[in-house]
mmCIF file of C-alpha atoms in Angstrom:
data_model
loop_
_atom_site.group_PDB
_atom_site.id
_atom_site.type_symbol
_atom_site.label_atom_id
_atom_site.label_comp_id
_atom_site.label_asym_id
_atom_site.label_seq_id
_atom_site.Cartn_x
_atom_site.Cartn_y
_atom_site.Cartn_z
ATOM 1 C CA MET A 1 -42.247 -8.809 -25.133
ATOM 2 C CA ARG A 2 -38.884 -6.937 -26.387
ATOM 3 C CA LYS A 3 -39.096 -4.535 -23.580
ATOM 4 C CA GLU A 4 -39.129 -7.412 -20.813
ATOM 5 C CA PHE A 5 -36.609 -9.694 -22.575
ATOM 6 C CA THR A 6 -34.300 -6.207 -22.681
ATOM 7 C CA ALA A 7 -35.045 -5.908 -18.778
ATOM 8 C CA MET A 8 -34.367 -9.372 -18.222
ATOM 9 C CA ILE A 9 -30.869 -9.091 -19.977
ATOM 10 C CA LEU A 10 -29.775 -6.147 -17.957
ATOM 11 C CA VAL A 11 -30.549 -7.570 -14.691
ATOM 12 C CA ALA A 12 -28.890 -10.542 -15.816
ATOM 13 C CA VAL A 13 -25.658 -8.469 -16.374
ATOM 14 C CA ALA A 14 -26.020 -6.591 -13.236
ATOM 15 C CA GLN A 15 -26.510 -9.824 -10.861
ATOM 16 C CA LEU A 16 -23.375 -11.149 -12.833
ATOM 17 C CA GLY A 17 -21.443 -8.282 -11.822
ATOM 18 C CA LEU A 18 -22.446 -8.595 -8.270
ATOM 19 C CA SER A 19 -21.704 -12.171 -8.122
ATOM 20 C CA SER A 20 -18.163 -11.441 -9.618
ATOM 21 C CA PRO A 21 -14.926 -11.812 -7.319
ATOM 22 C CA ALA A 22 -12.953 -8.248 -7.061
ATOM 23 C CA LEU A 23 -6.872 -6.321 -0.484
ATOM 24 C CA ALA A 24 12.440 -3.003 5.789
ATOM 25 C CA GLN A 25 11.588 0.593 5.068
ATOM 26 C CA PHE A 26 11.700 0.337 0.939
ATOM 27 C CA SER A 27 9.523 2.932 -1.151
ATOM 28 C CA VAL A 28 8.561 2.052 -4.271
ATOM 29 C CA LYS A 29 7.978 4.999 -6.831
ATOM 30 C CA LEU A 30 4.741 4.450 -8.649
ATOM 31 C CA PRO A 31 4.774 6.131 -11.748
ATOM 32 C CA LYS A 32 1.287 6.841 -13.988
ATOM 33 C CA ILE A 33 0.372 3.879 -15.288
ATOM 34 C CA VAL A 34 -3.380 3.892 -16.194
ATOM 35 C CA LYS A 35 -4.993 4.808 -19.038
ATOM 36 C CA GLN A 36 -8.915 5.692 -19.107
ATOM 37 C CA ILE A 37 -10.902 4.589 -22.412
ATOM 38 C CA ASN A 38 -12.102 7.862 -23.783
ATOM 39 C CA GLU A 39 -15.481 8.414 -25.683
ATOM 40 C CA THR A 40 -14.323 7.208 -29.006
ATOM 41 C CA GLY A 41 -13.052 4.158 -26.911
ATOM 42 C CA LYS A 42 -9.196 4.337 -27.818
ATOM 43 C CA THR A 43 -6.308 4.591 -25.427
ATOM 44 C CA ALA A 44 -2.764 5.579 -26.711
ATOM 45 C CA ASP A 45 -1.012 2.518 -24.806
ATOM 46 C CA ARG A 46 -1.989 -0.379 -26.738
ATOM 47 C CA PRO A 47 0.930 -2.859 -27.250
ATOM 48 C CA ALA A 48 2.101 -2.150 -30.875
ATOM 49 C CA ASN A 49 1.998 -5.514 -31.601
ATOM 50 C CA GLY A 50 -1.546 -6.055 -30.404
ATOM 51 C CA ARG A 51 -0.801 -8.380 -28.005
ATOM 52 C CA ASP A 52 -3.432 -8.941 -25.113
ATOM 53 C CA GLY A 53 -2.214 -11.563 -23.055
ATOM 54 C CA GLY A 54 -5.506 -13.324 -23.292
ATOM 55 C CA ALA A 55 -7.695 -10.592 -21.728
ATOM 56 C CA THR A 56 -11.091 -10.832 -23.308
ATOM 57 C CA ASP A 57 -12.566 -7.353 -22.277
ATOM 58 C CA ASN A 58 -9.400 -4.731 -23.434
ATOM 59 C CA SER A 59 -11.491 -3.700 -26.346
ATOM 60 C CA ARG A 60 -14.260 -2.040 -24.704
ATOM 61 C CA THR A 61 -15.374 1.427 -24.907
ATOM 62 C CA GLN A 62 -17.597 4.341 -23.529
ATOM 63 C CA PRO A 63 -20.815 4.345 -24.661
ATOM 64 C CA LYS A 64 -20.618 7.677 -27.183
ATOM 65 C CA GLY A 65 -21.746 10.873 -25.034
ATOM 66 C CA ALA A 66 -21.359 9.248 -21.691
ATOM 67 C CA ASP A 67 -20.202 11.049 -18.935
ATOM 68 C CA ASN A 68 -18.846 8.318 -16.564
ATOM 69 C CA ILE A 69 -17.301 9.368 -13.240
ATOM 70 C CA TYR A 70 -15.531 6.617 -12.988
ATOM 71 C CA LYS A 71 -13.902 4.987 -16.011
ATOM 72 C CA LEU A 72 -12.619 1.825 -17.152
ATOM 73 C CA GLN A 73 -8.808 1.482 -16.063
ATOM 74 C CA LEU A 74 -6.256 -0.517 -18.605
ATOM 75 C CA PRO A 75 -2.502 -1.348 -17.444
ATOM 76 C CA THR A 76 0.177 -0.151 -20.067
ATOM 77 C CA SER A 77 3.717 -1.409 -20.883
ATOM 78 C CA THR A 78 4.999 -0.007 -17.406
ATOM 79 C CA PRO A 79 4.696 -2.761 -14.797
ATOM 80 C CA VAL A 80 3.715 -1.824 -11.478
ATOM 81 C CA LEU A 81 3.899 -4.268 -8.261
ATOM 82 C CA LEU A 82 0.508 -4.270 -6.494
ATOM 83 C CA LYS A 83 1.909 -3.984 -2.701
ATOM 84 C CA ASP A 84 -1.187 -5.678 -1.490
ATOM 85 C CA SER A 85 -0.500 -8.643 -3.158
ATOM 86 C CA VAL A 86 2.868 -9.541 -1.919
ATOM 87 C CA TYR A 87 2.579 -12.534 0.397
ATOM 88 C CA VAL A 88 4.905 -14.684 2.238
ATOM 89 C CA GLN A 89 4.009 -18.121 3.428
ATOM 90 C CA ALA A 90 5.831 -20.178 5.376
ATOM 91 C CA ILE A 91 6.037 -23.759 3.993
ATOM 92 C CA THR A 92 6.502 -26.725 6.602
ATOM 93 C CA HIS A 93 8.153 -30.137 5.869
ATOM 94 C CA ASN A 94 8.154 -32.783 8.424
ATOM 95 C CA GLU A 95 11.687 -33.732 7.724
ATOM 96 C CA TYR A 96 14.668 -31.417 8.817
ATOM 97 C CA TRP A 97 18.152 -32.077 6.122
ATOM 98 C CA LYS A 98 20.464 -30.958 9.247
ATOM 99 C CA MET A 99 18.726 -34.053 11.441
ATOM 100 C CA PRO A 100 18.482 -36.858 8.751
ATOM 101 C CA ASN A 101 18.226 -39.575 11.738
ATOM 102 C CA GLN A 102 15.554 -38.064 13.417
ATOM 103 C CA ARG A 103 11.963 -38.574 12.808
ATOM 104 C CA ASN A 104 8.905 -35.994 13.064
ATOM 105 C CA TYR A 105 11.623 -32.944 12.901
ATOM 106 C CA SER A 106 9.837 -29.925 10.998
ATOM 107 C CA SER A 107 11.417 -27.428 8.702
ATOM 108 C CA TRP A 108 10.313 -24.726 6.910
ATOM 109 C CA VAL A 109 10.862 -22.358 3.538
ATOM 110 C CA PRO A 110 9.297 -19.418 2.626
ATOM 111 C CA ARG A 111 7.159 -19.078 -0.432
ATOM 112 C CA LEU A 112 6.831 -15.585 -2.012
ATOM 113 C CA GLN A 113 3.848 -14.452 -4.523
ATOM 114 C CA PHE A 114 3.014 -10.942 -5.813
ATOM 115 C CA SER A 115 1.439 -9.607 -8.758
ATOM 116 C CA HIS A 116 1.874 -6.921 -11.310
ATOM 117 C CA TYR A 117 -0.528 -4.762 -12.668
ATOM 118 C CA TYR A 118 0.882 -4.707 -16.363
ATOM 119 C CA ASN A 119 -0.569 -5.285 -19.941
ATOM 120 C CA ASN A 120 2.286 -8.368 -20.468
ATOM 121 C CA ASP A 121 3.742 -6.504 -23.148
ATOM 122 C CA LYS A 122 7.263 -8.480 -22.600
ATOM 123 C CA LYS A 123 8.337 -11.342 -19.912
ATOM 124 C CA LEU A 124 9.603 -9.919 -16.921
ATOM 125 C CA ASN A 125 12.413 -11.827 -14.797
ATOM 126 C CA TYR A 126 12.566 -11.799 -10.949
ATOM 127 C CA THR A 127 14.646 -13.477 -8.249
ATOM 128 C CA VAL A 128 14.151 -13.099 -4.394
ATOM 129 C CA GLU A 129 16.777 -13.360 -1.901
ATOM 130 C CA TYR A 130 16.265 -14.394 1.886
ATOM 131 C CA SER A 131 17.947 -13.340 4.650
ATOM 132 C CA ASN A 132 18.490 -14.506 8.172
ATOM 133 C CA PRO A 133 17.370 -12.850 11.241
ATOM 134 C CA ASP A 134 21.000 -11.752 11.826
ATOM 135 C CA GLY A 135 21.333 -10.232 8.571
ATOM 136 C CA SER A 136 23.442 -12.887 6.928
ATOM 137 C CA SER A 137 22.159 -14.401 3.607
ATOM 138 C CA TRP A 138 20.148 -17.477 3.399
ATOM 139 C CA TYR A 139 19.169 -18.245 0.077
ATOM 140 C CA SER A 140 18.173 -16.978 -3.244
ATOM 141 C CA GLU A 141 15.578 -18.409 -6.018
ATOM 142 C CA LYS A 142 14.114 -17.380 -9.309
ATOM 143 C CA LEU A 143 10.547 -16.569 -9.514
ATOM 144 C CA GLU A 144 8.285 -18.342 -11.851
ATOM 145 C CA SER A 145 5.379 -15.981 -13.720
ATOM 146 C CA GLY A 146 2.255 -17.078 -14.313
ATOM 147 C CA PHE A 147 -0.778 -16.431 -17.264
ATOM 148 C CA TYR A 148 -2.343 -13.140 -17.367
ATOM 149 C CA ALA A 149 -5.255 -13.052 -15.592
ATOM 150 C CA ALA A 150 -8.829 -11.384 -15.996
ATOM 151 C CA ASP A 151 -8.020 -8.510 -13.628
ATOM 152 C CA ARG A 152 -5.124 -7.645 -16.150
ATOM 153 C CA THR A 153 -2.068 -8.635 -13.885
ATOM 154 C CA ILE A 154 0.811 -11.212 -13.893
ATOM 155 C CA GLN A 155 1.613 -13.286 -10.820
ATOM 156 C CA TYR A 156 5.280 -14.066 -9.930
ATOM 157 C CA LYS A 157 6.009 -16.698 -7.216
ATOM 158 C CA SER A 158 8.391 -19.029 -5.899
ATOM 159 C CA PRO A 159 8.998 -22.678 -7.468
ATOM 160 C CA SER A 160 7.234 -25.573 -5.746
ATOM 161 C CA PRO A 161 9.792 -26.281 -2.636
ATOM 162 C CA TRP A 162 9.234 -30.179 -2.485
ATOM 163 C CA GLY A 163 12.229 -32.109 -4.054
ATOM 164 C CA GLY A 164 14.448 -28.591 -3.887
ATOM 165 C CA VAL A 165 14.699 -26.076 -1.185
ATOM 166 C CA LEU A 166 13.045 -27.955 1.682
ATOM 167 C CA ASP A 167 15.461 -30.633 1.118
ATOM 168 C CA THR A 168 18.852 -28.717 1.197
ATOM 169 C CA LYS A 169 17.948 -25.078 2.544
ATOM 170 C CA SER A 170 14.817 -25.322 5.417
ATOM 171 C CA THR A 171 14.929 -24.044 8.779
ATOM 172 C CA ALA A 172 13.653 -24.767 12.018
ATOM 173 C CA GLY A 173 14.375 -21.421 13.041
ATOM 174 C CA THR A 174 11.809 -18.523 13.734
ATOM 175 C CA GLY A 175 12.009 -14.941 14.159
ATOM 176 C CA LEU A 176 12.272 -11.978 11.899
ATOM 177 C CA TYR A 177 13.219 -12.745 8.357
ATOM 178 C CA SER A 178 13.630 -10.758 5.255
ATOM 179 C CA PHE A 179 13.773 -10.996 1.565
ATOM 180 C CA LYS A 180 14.772 -8.623 -1.261
ATOM 181 C CA VAL A 181 12.878 -8.901 -5.233
ATOM 182 C CA ILE A 182 15.690 -8.298 -7.448
ATOM 183 C CA ASN A 183 14.613 -7.008 -11.391
ATOM 184 C CA ASP A 184 17.087 -9.795 -13.100
ATOM 185 C CA ASP A 185 17.445 -7.561 -16.335
ATOM 186 C CA THR A 186 17.968 -4.173 -14.171
ATOM 187 C CA LYS A 187 19.516 -5.728 -10.941
ATOM 188 C CA GLU A 188 17.696 -3.360 -9.252
ATOM 189 C CA ALA A 189 15.402 -3.993 -6.203
ATOM 190 C CA ILE A 190 11.932 -3.443 -6.603
ATOM 191 C CA TYR A 191 10.547 -4.482 -3.325
ATOM 192 C CA GLN A 192 12.016 -5.417 0.119
ATOM 193 C CA GLY A 193 10.498 -6.326 3.041
ATOM 194 C CA LYS A 194 10.172 -8.620 6.641
ATOM 195 C CA PHE A 195 8.443 -11.283 7.583
ATOM 196 C CA LYS A 196 7.922 -12.436 11.261
ATOM 197 C CA VAL A 197 7.643 -16.420 11.802
ATOM 198 C CA GLY A 198 6.166 -18.433 14.191
ATOM 199 C CA LYS A 199 5.521 -22.015 15.002
ATOM 200 C CA PHE A 200 2.736 -24.219 16.997
ATOM 201 C CA GLY A 201 2.590 -28.091 17.821
ATOM 202 C CA THR A 202 0.941 -30.346 15.751
ATOM 203 C CA SER A 203 1.449 -33.655 17.912
ATOM 204 C CA HIS A 204 0.222 -34.403 21.587
ATOM 205 C CA ASN A 205 2.872 -36.956 21.835
ATOM 206 C CA PRO A 206 5.753 -35.673 24.303
ATOM 207 C CA GLN A 207 8.326 -37.764 21.979
ATOM 208 C CA GLU A 208 7.219 -35.606 18.777
ATOM 209 C CA LYS A 209 8.120 -32.288 20.539
ATOM 210 C CA ASN A 210 9.837 -31.411 17.342
ATOM 211 C CA GLN A 211 6.897 -31.734 15.114
ATOM 212 C CA VAL A 212 5.308 -28.197 14.477
ATOM 213 C CA GLU A 213 4.003 -26.330 12.048
ATOM 214 C CA PHE A 214 5.562 -23.182 11.022
ATOM 215 C CA VAL A 215 3.310 -19.662 10.211
ATOM 216 C CA VAL A 216 4.295 -16.086 9.618
ATOM 217 C CA ASP A 217 2.439 -13.841 11.343
ATOM 218 C CA HIS A 218 -0.341 -11.587 9.559
ATOM 219 C CA ASP A 219 -1.822 -9.501 12.535
ATOM 220 C CA TRP A 220 -0.854 -6.066 10.543
ATOM 221 C CA LEU A 221 -3.755 -6.855 7.989
ATOM 222 C CA MET A 222 -6.426 -6.775 10.520
ATOM 223 C CA PRO A 223 -6.930 -2.748 10.333
ATOM 224 C CA PHE A 224 -6.881 -2.430 6.478
ATOM 225 C CA GLY A 225 -10.095 -2.322 4.542
ATOM 226 C CA MET A 226 -10.956 -1.739 1.056
ATOM 227 C CA ILE A 227 -13.407 -0.365 -1.033
ATOM 228 C CA GLY A 228 -13.466 0.165 -4.992
ATOM 229 C CA PHE A 229 -14.989 -2.031 -8.201
ATOM 230 C CA HIS A 230 -14.499 -4.937 -10.024
ATOM 231 C CA HIS A 231 -12.309 -5.464 -12.721
ATOM 232 C CA ALA A 232 -14.818 -5.223 -15.327
ATOM 233 C CA LEU A 233 -15.763 -2.019 -14.547
ATOM 234 C CA ASP A 234 -18.963 -1.375 -16.539
ATOM 235 C CA PRO A 235 -19.207 2.029 -18.163
ATOM 236 C CA VAL A 236 -22.630 1.281 -18.926
ATOM 237 C CA GLY A 237 -23.488 1.719 -14.768
ATOM 238 C CA ALA A 238 -25.214 0.208 -12.154
ATOM 239 C CA MET A 239 -21.817 -1.130 -10.380
ATOM 240 C CA PRO A 240 -22.023 -2.446 -6.891
ATOM 241 C CA LEU A 241 -19.503 -1.033 -4.715
ATOM 242 C CA LEU A 242 -16.840 -3.785 -3.015
ATOM 243 C CA VAL A 243 -16.159 -3.518 0.416
ATOM 244 C CA SER A 244 -13.500 -5.799 2.027
ATOM 245 C CA VAL A 245 -12.296 -6.595 5.553
ATOM 246 C CA TRP A 246 -9.770 -8.924 7.132
ATOM 247 C CA MET A 247 -11.071 -11.311 9.748
ATOM 248 C CA LYS A 248 -8.740 -13.703 11.940
ATOM 249 C CA GLY A 249 -9.912 -17.471 12.741
ATOM 250 C CA ASP A 250 -12.756 -19.707 11.106
ATOM 251 C CA VAL A 251 -15.075 -17.611 9.744
ATOM 252 C CA SER A 252 -18.077 -18.574 7.476
ATOM 253 C CA ALA A 253 -20.316 -16.885 5.458
ATOM 254 C CA SER A 254 -23.293 -17.833 6.566
ATOM 255 C CA GLU A 255 -22.314 -16.013 9.787
ATOM 256 C CA LEU A 256 -21.891 -12.437 8.375
ATOM 257 C CA GLU A 257 -24.041 -9.715 7.443
ATOM 258 C CA GLY A 258 -22.927 -5.990 6.120
ATOM 259 C CA ARG A 259 -24.993 -3.206 6.613
ATOM 260 C CA ILE A 260 -24.523 0.460 5.483
ATOM 261 C CA PHE A 261 -25.599 3.550 6.941
ATOM 262 C CA TYR A 262 -26.475 6.960 5.367
ATOM 263 C CA LYS A 263 -27.548 9.783 7.572
ATOM 264 C CA GLY A 264 -28.002 7.574 10.599
ATOM 265 C CA GLN A 265 -30.432 5.549 8.554
ATOM 266 C CA GLN A 266 -29.845 2.197 7.391
ATOM 267 C CA ILE A 267 -29.699 1.781 3.693
ATOM 268 C CA ALA A 268 -28.759 -1.827 2.749
ATOM 269 C CA THR A 269 -27.572 -4.903 3.869
ATOM 270 C CA THR A 270 -26.298 -8.229 2.568
ATOM 271 C CA ALA A 271 -29.505 -10.004 4.242
ATOM 272 C CA ASP A 272 -31.455 -8.457 1.115
ATOM 273 C CA GLY A 273 -29.204 -9.182 -1.664
ATOM 274 C CA GLY A 274 -25.606 -9.678 -2.352
ATOM 275 C CA GLY A 275 -23.535 -11.575 0.503
ATOM 276 C CA ALA A 276 -20.192 -11.978 1.655
ATOM 277 C CA SER A 277 -17.258 -14.040 -0.105
ATOM 278 C CA ASP A 278 -13.766 -15.011 1.105
ATOM 279 C CA TYR A 279 -11.180 -14.320 -1.459
ATOM 280 C CA ASP A 280 -7.464 -13.948 0.304
ATOM 281 C CA GLU A 281 -6.107 -15.896 2.650
ATOM 282 C CA ARG A 282 -2.861 -15.739 4.945
ATOM 283 C CA THR A 283 -2.624 -18.878 6.880
ATOM 284 C CA SER A 284 -0.690 -22.497 6.968
ATOM 285 C CA ASP A 285 -1.677 -25.835 5.792
ATOM 286 C CA LYS A 286 -2.424 -27.176 9.248
ATOM 287 C CA ALA A 287 -3.668 -24.004 11.062
ATOM 288 C CA ALA A 288 -7.437 -24.714 10.850
ATOM 289 C CA ALA A 289 -7.293 -27.970 12.855
ATOM 290 C CA PHE A 290 -4.678 -26.776 14.853
ATOM 291 C CA ALA A 291 -4.593 -23.059 15.683
ATOM 292 C CA PRO A 292 -7.023 -21.384 13.906
ATOM 293 C CA LEU A 293 -6.120 -17.784 14.827
ATOM 294 C CA ASN A 294 -2.855 -18.222 12.689
ATOM 295 C CA ARG A 295 -5.509 -18.114 10.184
ATOM 296 C CA TRP A 296 -6.178 -14.654 8.252
ATOM 297 C CA LYS A 297 -9.093 -14.297 5.685
ATOM 298 C CA ARG A 298 -10.332 -11.074 3.483
ATOM 299 C CA TRP A 299 -14.179 -10.978 3.554
ATOM 300 C CA GLN A 300 -15.736 -9.092 0.638
ATOM 301 C CA PHE A 301 -19.232 -7.619 1.028
ATOM 302 C CA GLN A 302 -21.727 -6.170 -1.931
ATOM 303 C CA TRP A 303 -25.184 -5.106 -1.902
ATOM 304 C CA ARG A 304 -27.816 -6.075 -4.646
ATOM 305 C CA SER A 305 -29.554 -2.538 -3.838
ATOM 306 C CA PHE A 306 -26.458 -0.421 -3.139
ATOM 307 C CA LEU A 307 -25.049 0.887 -6.314
ATOM 308 C CA TYR A 308 -22.963 3.349 -8.065
ATOM 309 C CA ASP A 309 -25.084 5.040 -11.310
ATOM 310 C CA ASN A 310 -21.981 6.064 -12.506
ATOM 311 C CA ASN A 311 -24.062 8.370 -14.824
ATOM 312 C CA GLY A 312 -24.504 5.091 -17.359
ATOM 313 C CA THR A 313 -26.835 4.464 -20.159
ATOM 314 C CA PHE A 314 -28.813 1.733 -18.305
ATOM 315 C CA ASN A 315 -32.480 1.358 -17.924
ATOM 316 C CA ARG A 316 -32.591 2.731 -14.496
ATOM 317 C CA GLU A 317 -36.423 1.290 -13.931
ATOM 318 C CA ASN A 318 -35.195 -2.012 -13.864
ATOM 319 C CA PHE A 319 -33.880 -1.044 -10.452
ATOM 320 C CA PRO A 320 -36.294 0.771 -8.668
ATOM 321 C CA ASN A 321 -35.126 0.198 -5.052
ATOM 322 C CA ALA A 322 -31.672 0.931 -5.566
ATOM 323 C CA PHE A 323 -29.699 3.221 -3.473
ATOM 324 C CA PHE A 324 -26.988 5.139 -5.836
ATOM 325 C CA ALA A 325 -24.152 6.308 -3.804
ATOM 326 C CA ASP A 326 -22.665 8.641 -6.479
ATOM 327 C CA LYS A 327 -25.909 10.465 -6.154
ATOM 328 C CA ASN A 328 -26.116 10.817 -2.697
ATOM 329 C CA PRO A 329 -23.173 12.647 -1.183
ATOM 330 C CA GLY A 330 -21.857 12.685 2.383
ATOM 331 C CA GLU A 331 -20.358 10.237 4.784
ATOM 332 C CA TYR A 332 -21.488 6.561 4.977
ATOM 333 C CA THR A 333 -20.469 3.921 7.527
ATOM 334 C CA VAL A 334 -20.266 0.163 7.018
ATOM 335 C CA LYS A 335 -20.814 -1.971 9.809
ATOM 336 C CA ILE A 336 -19.925 -5.763 9.576
ATOM 337 C CA PHE A 337 -22.011 -8.059 12.115
ATOM 338 C CA ARG A 338 -20.954 -11.860 12.809
ATOM 339 C CA ASN A 339 -23.747 -13.963 14.552
ATOM 340 C CA GLY A 340 -25.865 -10.544 15.403
ATOM 341 C CA ALA A 341 -22.664 -8.909 16.910
ATOM 342 C CA GLN A 342 -20.565 -6.234 15.342
ATOM 343 C CA VAL A 343 -17.256 -6.784 14.690
ATOM 344 C CA ARG A 344 -15.972 -4.422 12.026
ATOM 345 C CA GLU A 345 -16.582 -0.981 11.313
ATOM 346 C CA LEU A 346 -15.373 1.539 8.786
ATOM 347 C CA THR A 347 -16.339 5.189 7.025
ATOM 348 C CA PHE A 348 -15.734 6.853 3.504
ATOM 349 C CA THR A 349 -16.942 10.064 2.508
ATOM 350 C CA VAL A 350 -18.633 10.931 -1.391
ATOM 351 C CA GLY A 351 -17.838 14.008 -2.647
ATOM 352 C CA ALA A 352 -20.323 16.406 -4.550
ATOM 353 C CA ASP A 353 -18.433 15.210 -7.522
ATOM 354 C CA GLY A 354 -19.763 11.448 -6.930
ATOM 355 C CA LYS A 355 -16.683 10.131 -6.134
ATOM 356 C CA TYR A 356 -15.581 8.714 -2.921
ATOM 357 C CA VAL A 357 -12.863 10.928 -1.393
ATOM 358 C CA VAL A 358 -8.986 9.496 -1.523
ATOM 359 C CA PRO A 359 -7.047 9.364 1.780
ATOM 360 C CA GLY A 360 -4.123 11.051 1.371
ATOM 361 C CA TYR A 361 -1.695 8.093 2.537
ATOM 362 C CA THR A 362 -3.001 6.466 -0.878
ATOM 363 C CA SER A 363 -0.378 7.453 -3.200
ATOM 364 C CA GLN A 364 1.512 5.163 -1.570
ATOM 365 C CA ILE A 365 -0.172 2.246 -2.569
ATOM 366 C CA PHE A 366 -1.492 2.100 -6.189
ATOM 367 C CA LEU A 367 -4.531 -0.291 -6.524
ATOM 368 C CA PRO A 368 -6.484 -0.397 -9.894
ATOM 369 C CA TYR A 369 -10.184 -0.063 -10.589
ATOM 370 C CA HIS A 370 -10.300 2.659 -8.034
ATOM 371 C CA ARG A 371 -9.758 0.710 -5.260
ATOM 372 C CA ILE A 372 -8.813 2.702 -1.985
ATOM 373 C CA ILE A 373 -7.560 1.234 1.204
ATOM 374 C CA LEU A 374 -9.243 2.608 4.594
ATOM 375 C CA PRO A 375 -8.650 2.056 8.096
ATOM 376 C CA VAL A 376 -11.106 -0.271 9.795
ATOM 377 C CA LYS A 377 -12.285 -0.830 13.372
ATOM 378 C CA VAL A 378 -12.056 -4.025 14.901
ATOM 379 C CA ILE A 379 -14.667 -4.739 17.410
ATOM 380 C CA GLY A 380 -15.092 -7.384 19.985
ATOM 381 C CA THR A 381 -12.369 -9.746 21.991
ATOM 382 C CA ALA A 382 -13.041 -12.903 19.768
ATOM 383 C CA GLU A 383 -10.103 -12.536 17.795
ATOM 384 C CA LYS A 384 -6.708 -12.076 19.333
ATOM 385 C CA TRP A 385 -4.315 -10.291 17.701
ATOM 386 C CA ASN A 386 -1.481 -7.696 18.026
ATOM 387 C CA ALA A 387 -3.185 -4.351 17.522
ATOM 388 C CA ALA A 388 0.204 -2.419 17.296
ATOM 389 C CA ALA A 389 1.496 -4.851 14.762
ATOM 390 C CA TRP A 390 0.248 -2.639 11.606
ATOM 391 C CA LYS A 391 2.397 0.120 12.456
ATOM 392 C CA THR A 392 5.918 -1.233 11.642
ATOM 393 C CA GLU A 393 5.136 -4.595 10.238
ATOM 394 C CA ALA A 394 2.264 -3.965 7.383
ATOM 395 C CA PHE A 395 3.170 -4.795 4.209
ATOM 396 C CA TYR A 396 5.942 -6.409 5.319
ATOM 397 C CA GLY A 397 8.069 -3.734 7.252
ATOM 398 C CA ASN A 398 6.612 -1.122 4.402
ATOM 399 C CA PRO A 399 3.792 0.849 6.511
ATOM 400 C CA LEU A 400 1.571 3.673 5.234
ATOM 401 C CA THR A 401 2.961 6.942 6.305
ATOM 402 C CA GLY A 402 -0.371 8.972 7.640
ATOM 403 C CA PHE A 403 -2.537 5.495 7.868
ATOM 404 C CA VAL A 404 -4.298 5.721 11.382
ATOM 405 C CA GLN A 405 -6.149 2.928 12.834
ATOM 406 C CA PRO A 406 -9.706 4.210 14.178
#
């Protein structure tokens, strides 16, 4: 009975991990900010005041004697901006302060957000400066900081524009705008970029031709995929590998299936367990109803039977049908299907050491929890997109040198 109870707990833990959510030319120097917990469970970078910002698992330790391939990572007191978290959105208002006597004359302002991988050792202060397409200064605003999240990140974002900049700073223009994030304490720019704004109509009434929705173009996201682990990376082992891709338009999880191939043979499908979930979205408020192709979502896939052993201490007999990637080196191909038709494909290689091979350009974009960016092949014609956008517009004008679309 005790053995059966132990097995039930281990299976439940594995299922919990499988269902948890885990994606201007200016270079950002990425310091070495990650500490790996050693076999004694100690890390030299825990804040002296013991502050952990509410994280509940910073004290987790390696099982004694374990030799994990991938170890739990923890942030340090050196903040690192996560380049893939930067998001600029156009917030549309159906009024324009420069046209006070005209009804249904739309205007917009940008809203910026990004996250730091950081132990929340002290409060950080940032301001964002926006510029017009002609290079002239538009306006600036101080960013607000959020709570310390479960994935050990802090989000910084624009304050609500309602009752504020929408009534005094909004514009009805489109084109290529720019931004610069300034550290208020050091006066240094930590990130800068450009974003392209377009618009689409939201009324069929000719008298309301100026009633539109503004949207930032994110076609550059399409060829970028990601693989890695959940932030609750468990040294016990039996970890699901998370794979994500971006899709454009109205897509539902029920339409999607992910299949993994190894040495030409299919070894896992989400139809047998796991599934797809949407996490990130880049869009506008009215895109879904009026212009669904101005909606980009990151879909994450995981498989119940495709795992990482990680040299853990779990009871392997509880996973009789699992395929452990780190025990099977070689090339893997992930194929994503929508309603039975293939729409995406990406490949990765597991080396003899059990780790997946990291591309050279990865040094330009730090991602926690052993996540890496991979190129994705976009298949089919249903999603109309600018296939060249990533070359210059990726990460808001900060493309990755050496990244090549399949």
